[in-house]
Amino acid sequence: DVKVTQSSRYLVKRTGEKVFLECVQDMDHENMFWYRQDPGLGLRLIYFSYDVKMKEKGDIPEGYSVSREKKERFSLILESASTNQTSMYLCASRQAGGTDTQYFGPGTRLTVL
Amino acid sequence: SQQGEEDPQALSIQEGENATMNCSYKTSINNLQWYRQNSGRGLVHLILIRSNEREKHSGRLRVTLDTSKKSSSLLITASRAADTASYFCATESHGSGNTGKLIFGQGTTLQVKP
């Protein structure tokens, strides 16, 4: 079974802090994705990566950056956390040229005070 | 941008009844997928239907796709209390290459009462 893990289920940070959200997948997938989920807005794509060190902006990249130094790990970075970044963050991975299914981690609920 | 619009936003039914959820989208697609999310958890893939398919079944799930109307429906038959969850449609646009980039709808919250 594909397993996608996220470093924290719940996280509380203060405004202005630098925040790192980590995602690891164990199936050698090329593609990885970061979404945020907010009530009434569904899932919105922040960034995605189609290979190591390769990244592309999604629909809402402002205030975020990402890092993919190793194939299995995709990190989301909030350079200076703000209260409007309080949200549920979901990571997903997919095998390029595979079944097109995305496999999701359990999510990190981030609260910025 | 939100590609998928789902209808209804919320649905409450009795156990044993059928549940139907609809999804509309705006652009040409390679495929449309349905995901399920239990409260506070990640999403789980349910079923994928490609643009050249019209209907697909998986257990108690039936998905239809009408590309002329840019719409899809998910039918859950003989619902169970354990089906209580949020359901999302997601589309892979025709021009997305091999990135696997999906655009998700806002979801339908289904409550199945015992």
Short mmCIF file of C-alpha atoms in Angstrom, two decimals:
data_model
loop_
_atom_site.label_atom_id
_atom_site.label_comp_id
_atom_site.label_asym_id
_atom_site.label_seq_id
_atom_site.Cartn_x
_atom_site.Cartn_y
_atom_site.Cartn_z
CA ASP A 1 0.00 0.00 0.00
CA VAL A 2 1.09 3.53 -0.73
CA LYS A 3 1.84 5.48 2.35
CA VAL A 4 2.04 9.26 2.52
CA THR A 5 2.95 10.68 5.90
CA GLN A 6 2.94 14.24 7.16
CA SER A 7 5.13 15.37 10.00
CA SER A 8 2.39 16.72 12.26
CA ARG A 9 -1.38 16.28 12.58
CA TYR A 10 -1.80 19.52 14.51
CA LEU A 11 0.49 22.53 14.66
CA VAL A 12 0.15 25.90 16.40
CA LYS A 13 2.49 28.73 15.42
CA ARG A 14 2.73 32.46 16.00
CA THR A 15 2.49 35.19 13.39
CA GLY A 16 5.86 35.80 11.76
CA GLU A 17 7.31 32.39 12.52
CA LYS A 18 8.89 30.27 9.79
CA VAL A 19 6.97 27.05 9.48
CA PHE A 20 8.03 23.80 7.84
CA LEU A 21 5.50 21.13 6.86
CA GLU A 22 7.07 17.85 5.81
CA CYS A 23 5.61 15.16 3.59
CA VAL A 24 7.16 11.77 2.86
CA GLN A 25 5.94 9.07 0.48
CA ASP A 26 7.28 5.54 0.26
CA MET A 27 6.28 4.52 -3.27
CA ASP A 28 8.95 6.21 -5.37
CA HIS A 29 6.38 8.58 -6.90
CA GLU A 30 7.66 11.31 -9.17
CA ASN A 31 4.84 13.80 -8.62
CA MET A 32 4.04 15.41 -5.27
CA PHE A 33 1.52 18.10 -4.36
CA TRP A 34 0.66 20.49 -1.56
CA TYR A 35 -2.94 21.66 -1.11
CA ARG A 36 -4.73 23.73 1.45
CA GLN A 37 -8.34 23.04 2.34
CA ASP A 38 -10.69 25.66 3.70
CA PRO A 39 -14.44 25.46 4.37
CA GLY A 40 -16.47 26.39 1.30
CA LEU A 41 -13.37 26.58 -0.91
CA GLY A 42 -12.48 22.92 -1.32
CA LEU A 43 -8.88 21.97 -2.04
CA ARG A 44 -6.62 24.52 -3.67
CA LEU A 45 -3.23 23.65 -5.09
CA ILE A 46 -0.31 25.58 -3.60
CA TYR A 47 2.68 23.99 -5.31
CA PHE A 48 3.55 20.77 -7.03
CA SER A 49 6.72 18.98 -7.99
CA TYR A 50 7.13 16.58 -10.88
CA ASP A 51 10.67 15.49 -10.03
CA VAL A 52 13.52 16.12 -7.62
CA LYS A 53 14.42 19.82 -7.48
CA MET A 54 11.61 20.58 -9.95
CA LYS A 55 8.64 22.61 -8.78
CA GLU A 56 5.78 24.61 -10.20
CA LYS A 57 3.40 27.09 -8.70
CA GLY A 58 -0.18 26.06 -8.25
CA ASP A 59 -3.17 28.35 -7.91
CA ILE A 60 -2.26 30.02 -4.59
CA PRO A 61 1.54 30.06 -4.13
CA GLU A 62 1.78 33.47 -2.48
CA GLY A 63 3.34 33.28 0.99
CA TYR A 64 4.64 29.74 0.43
CA SER A 65 7.73 28.06 -0.92
CA VAL A 66 8.66 24.42 -1.36
CA SER A 67 11.69 22.19 -1.36
CA ARG A 68 12.25 18.80 -2.95
CA GLU A 69 15.81 17.66 -2.41
CA LYS A 70 14.96 13.96 -2.35
CA LYS A 71 12.36 12.08 -4.33
CA GLU A 72 10.45 10.86 -1.29
CA ARG A 73 10.23 14.18 0.55
CA PHE A 74 8.36 17.37 -0.33
CA SER A 75 8.44 20.24 2.13
CA LEU A 76 6.12 23.23 2.31
CA ILE A 77 7.58 26.37 3.88
CA LEU A 78 5.70 29.34 5.24
CA GLU A 79 8.42 32.00 5.31
CA SER A 80 6.54 34.27 7.73
CA ALA A 81 3.32 32.74 8.95
CA SER A 82 0.19 34.87 8.96
CA THR A 83 -3.23 34.29 10.46
CA ASN A 84 -4.79 33.85 7.00
CA GLN A 85 -2.62 30.77 6.56
CA THR A 86 -4.55 28.97 9.27
CA SER A 87 -5.86 25.98 7.37
CA MET A 88 -5.73 22.24 6.77
CA TYR A 89 -2.71 21.33 4.63
CA LEU A 90 -2.79 18.15 2.59
CA CYS A 91 0.08 16.51 0.78
CA ALA A 92 -0.37 14.03 -2.06
CA SER A 93 1.77 11.96 -4.38
CA ARG A 94 1.26 10.31 -7.74
CA GLN A 95 3.23 8.05 -10.03
CA ALA A 96 3.94 9.80 -13.30
CA GLY A 97 2.42 7.86 -16.17
CA GLY A 98 0.57 5.64 -13.74
CA THR A 99 -3.11 5.35 -12.89
CA ASP A 100 -3.47 9.13 -12.33
CA THR A 101 -4.62 8.50 -8.78
CA GLN A 102 -3.31 10.84 -6.13
CA TYR A 103 -2.54 9.38 -2.71
CA PHE A 104 -3.07 11.71 0.20
CA GLY A 105 -1.48 12.09 3.59
CA PRO A 106 -3.65 12.52 6.72
CA GLY A 107 -3.29 16.30 6.71
CA THR A 108 -1.81 18.90 9.04
CA ARG A 109 -4.16 21.32 10.72
CA LEU A 110 -2.15 24.51 11.17
CA THR A 111 -3.30 27.32 13.42
CA VAL A 112 -1.44 30.64 13.27
CA LEU A 113 -2.08 32.89 16.25
CA SER B 1 -9.50 28.45 -9.85
CA GLN B 2 -12.34 26.12 -9.02
CA GLN B 3 -13.13 23.86 -11.93
CA GLY B 4 -15.62 21.55 -10.29
CA GLU B 5 -18.91 22.67 -8.89
CA GLU B 6 -20.68 20.09 -6.81
CA ASP B 7 -24.34 19.72 -6.08
CA PRO B 8 -25.77 19.41 -3.53
CA GLN B 9 -23.41 20.91 -0.96
CA ALA B 10 -24.97 18.73 1.71
CA LEU B 11 -27.09 15.60 1.61
CA SER B 12 -28.78 13.69 4.44
CA ILE B 13 -30.36 10.29 3.86
CA GLN B 14 -31.41 7.17 5.73
CA GLU B 15 -29.35 4.01 5.71
CA GLY B 16 -30.28 1.82 2.76
CA GLU B 17 -31.23 4.71 0.49
CA ASN B 18 -29.25 5.74 -2.56
CA ALA B 19 -27.16 8.93 -2.61
CA THR B 20 -26.49 10.89 -5.78
CA MET B 21 -23.95 13.68 -6.07
CA ASN B 22 -23.29 15.78 -9.15
CA CYS B 23 -20.23 17.59 -10.43
CA SER B 24 -19.90 20.10 -13.24
CA TYR B 25 -16.70 21.35 -14.78
CA LYS B 26 -15.64 23.94 -17.33
CA THR B 27 -12.75 22.78 -19.51
CA SER B 28 -11.89 19.72 -21.58
CA ILE B 29 -10.59 16.94 -19.38
CA ASN B 30 -8.44 13.82 -19.56
CA ASN B 31 -10.24 12.21 -16.66
CA LEU B 32 -12.50 12.89 -13.71
CA GLN B 33 -11.95 11.37 -10.31
CA TRP B 34 -13.99 11.05 -7.15
CA TYR B 35 -12.44 11.14 -3.68
CA ARG B 36 -13.83 10.63 -0.22
CA GLN B 37 -12.75 12.40 2.96
CA ASN B 38 -13.71 11.36 6.44
CA SER B 39 -13.87 14.21 8.93
CA GLY B 40 -10.46 15.71 9.62
CA ARG B 41 -8.62 13.16 7.50
CA GLY B 42 -6.90 12.96 4.13
CA LEU B 43 -8.66 12.11 0.89
CA VAL B 44 -9.07 8.58 -0.39
CA HIS B 45 -9.43 7.83 -4.09
CA LEU B 46 -12.70 6.11 -5.01
CA ILE B 47 -12.95 5.88 -8.76
CA LEU B 48 -11.58 7.39 -11.98
CA ILE B 49 -13.43 7.77 -15.25
CA ARG B 50 -11.64 8.75 -18.45
CA SER B 51 -12.99 11.22 -20.96
CA ASN B 52 -13.82 8.46 -23.46
CA GLU B 53 -15.86 6.50 -20.90
CA ARG B 54 -19.49 7.10 -20.06
CA GLU B 55 -20.10 4.91 -17.04
CA LYS B 56 -18.04 3.02 -14.51
CA HIS B 57 -18.86 0.79 -11.55
CA SER B 58 -16.94 -0.15 -8.44
CA GLY B 59 -18.83 -2.10 -5.81
CA ARG B 60 -21.73 0.09 -4.65
CA LEU B 61 -20.40 3.08 -6.60
CA ARG B 62 -21.56 4.08 -10.04
CA VAL B 63 -20.07 7.04 -11.86
CA THR B 64 -21.34 8.57 -15.07
CA LEU B 65 -19.67 11.15 -17.27
CA ASP B 66 -21.32 13.35 -19.87
CA THR B 67 -18.62 15.31 -21.66
CA SER B 68 -21.15 17.17 -23.80
CA LYS B 69 -22.67 18.65 -20.65
CA LYS B 70 -19.35 18.72 -18.78
CA SER B 71 -20.89 16.91 -15.86
CA SER B 72 -20.51 13.76 -13.80
CA SER B 73 -22.53 12.03 -11.14
CA LEU B 74 -21.60 9.67 -8.33
CA LEU B 75 -24.25 7.24 -7.13
CA ILE B 76 -23.79 5.30 -3.90
CA THR B 77 -26.33 2.52 -3.66
CA ALA B 78 -27.68 0.96 -0.46
CA SER B 79 -25.89 3.52 1.68
CA ARG B 80 -24.46 2.71 5.09
CA ALA B 81 -23.72 4.88 8.11
CA ALA B 82 -20.02 4.33 7.33
CA ASP B 83 -20.50 6.17 4.03
CA THR B 84 -20.88 9.41 6.01
CA ALA B 85 -18.11 11.63 4.65
CA SER B 86 -17.38 14.44 2.22
CA TYR B 87 -17.09 13.55 -1.44
CA PHE B 88 -15.03 15.53 -3.95
CA CYS B 89 -14.80 15.42 -7.69
CA ALA B 90 -11.48 16.34 -9.29
CA THR B 91 -10.62 16.88 -12.92
CA GLU B 92 -7.36 16.56 -14.80
CA SER B 93 -7.52 19.13 -17.57
CA HIS B 94 -6.68 18.16 -21.12
CA GLY B 95 -3.72 20.53 -21.30
CA SER B 96 -2.09 19.52 -18.03
CA GLY B 97 0.51 17.28 -19.66
CA ASN B 98 1.79 14.53 -17.40
CA THR B 99 1.86 16.65 -14.27
CA GLY B 100 -1.17 14.97 -12.76
CA LYS B 101 -2.45 18.34 -11.65
CA LEU B 102 -6.04 18.08 -10.44
CA ILE B 103 -8.65 20.72 -9.84
CA PHE B 104 -11.03 19.87 -7.03
CA GLY B 105 -14.63 20.83 -6.47
CA GLN B 106 -15.90 22.14 -3.17
CA GLY B 107 -17.36 18.82 -2.16
CA THR B 108 -20.65 17.31 -1.05
CA THR B 109 -21.10 16.43 2.60
CA LEU B 110 -23.09 13.22 2.94
CA GLN B 111 -24.71 12.15 6.18
CA VAL B 112 -26.21 8.67 6.35
CA LYS B 113 -28.45 8.19 9.35
CA PRO B 114 -28.68 4.71 10.91
#
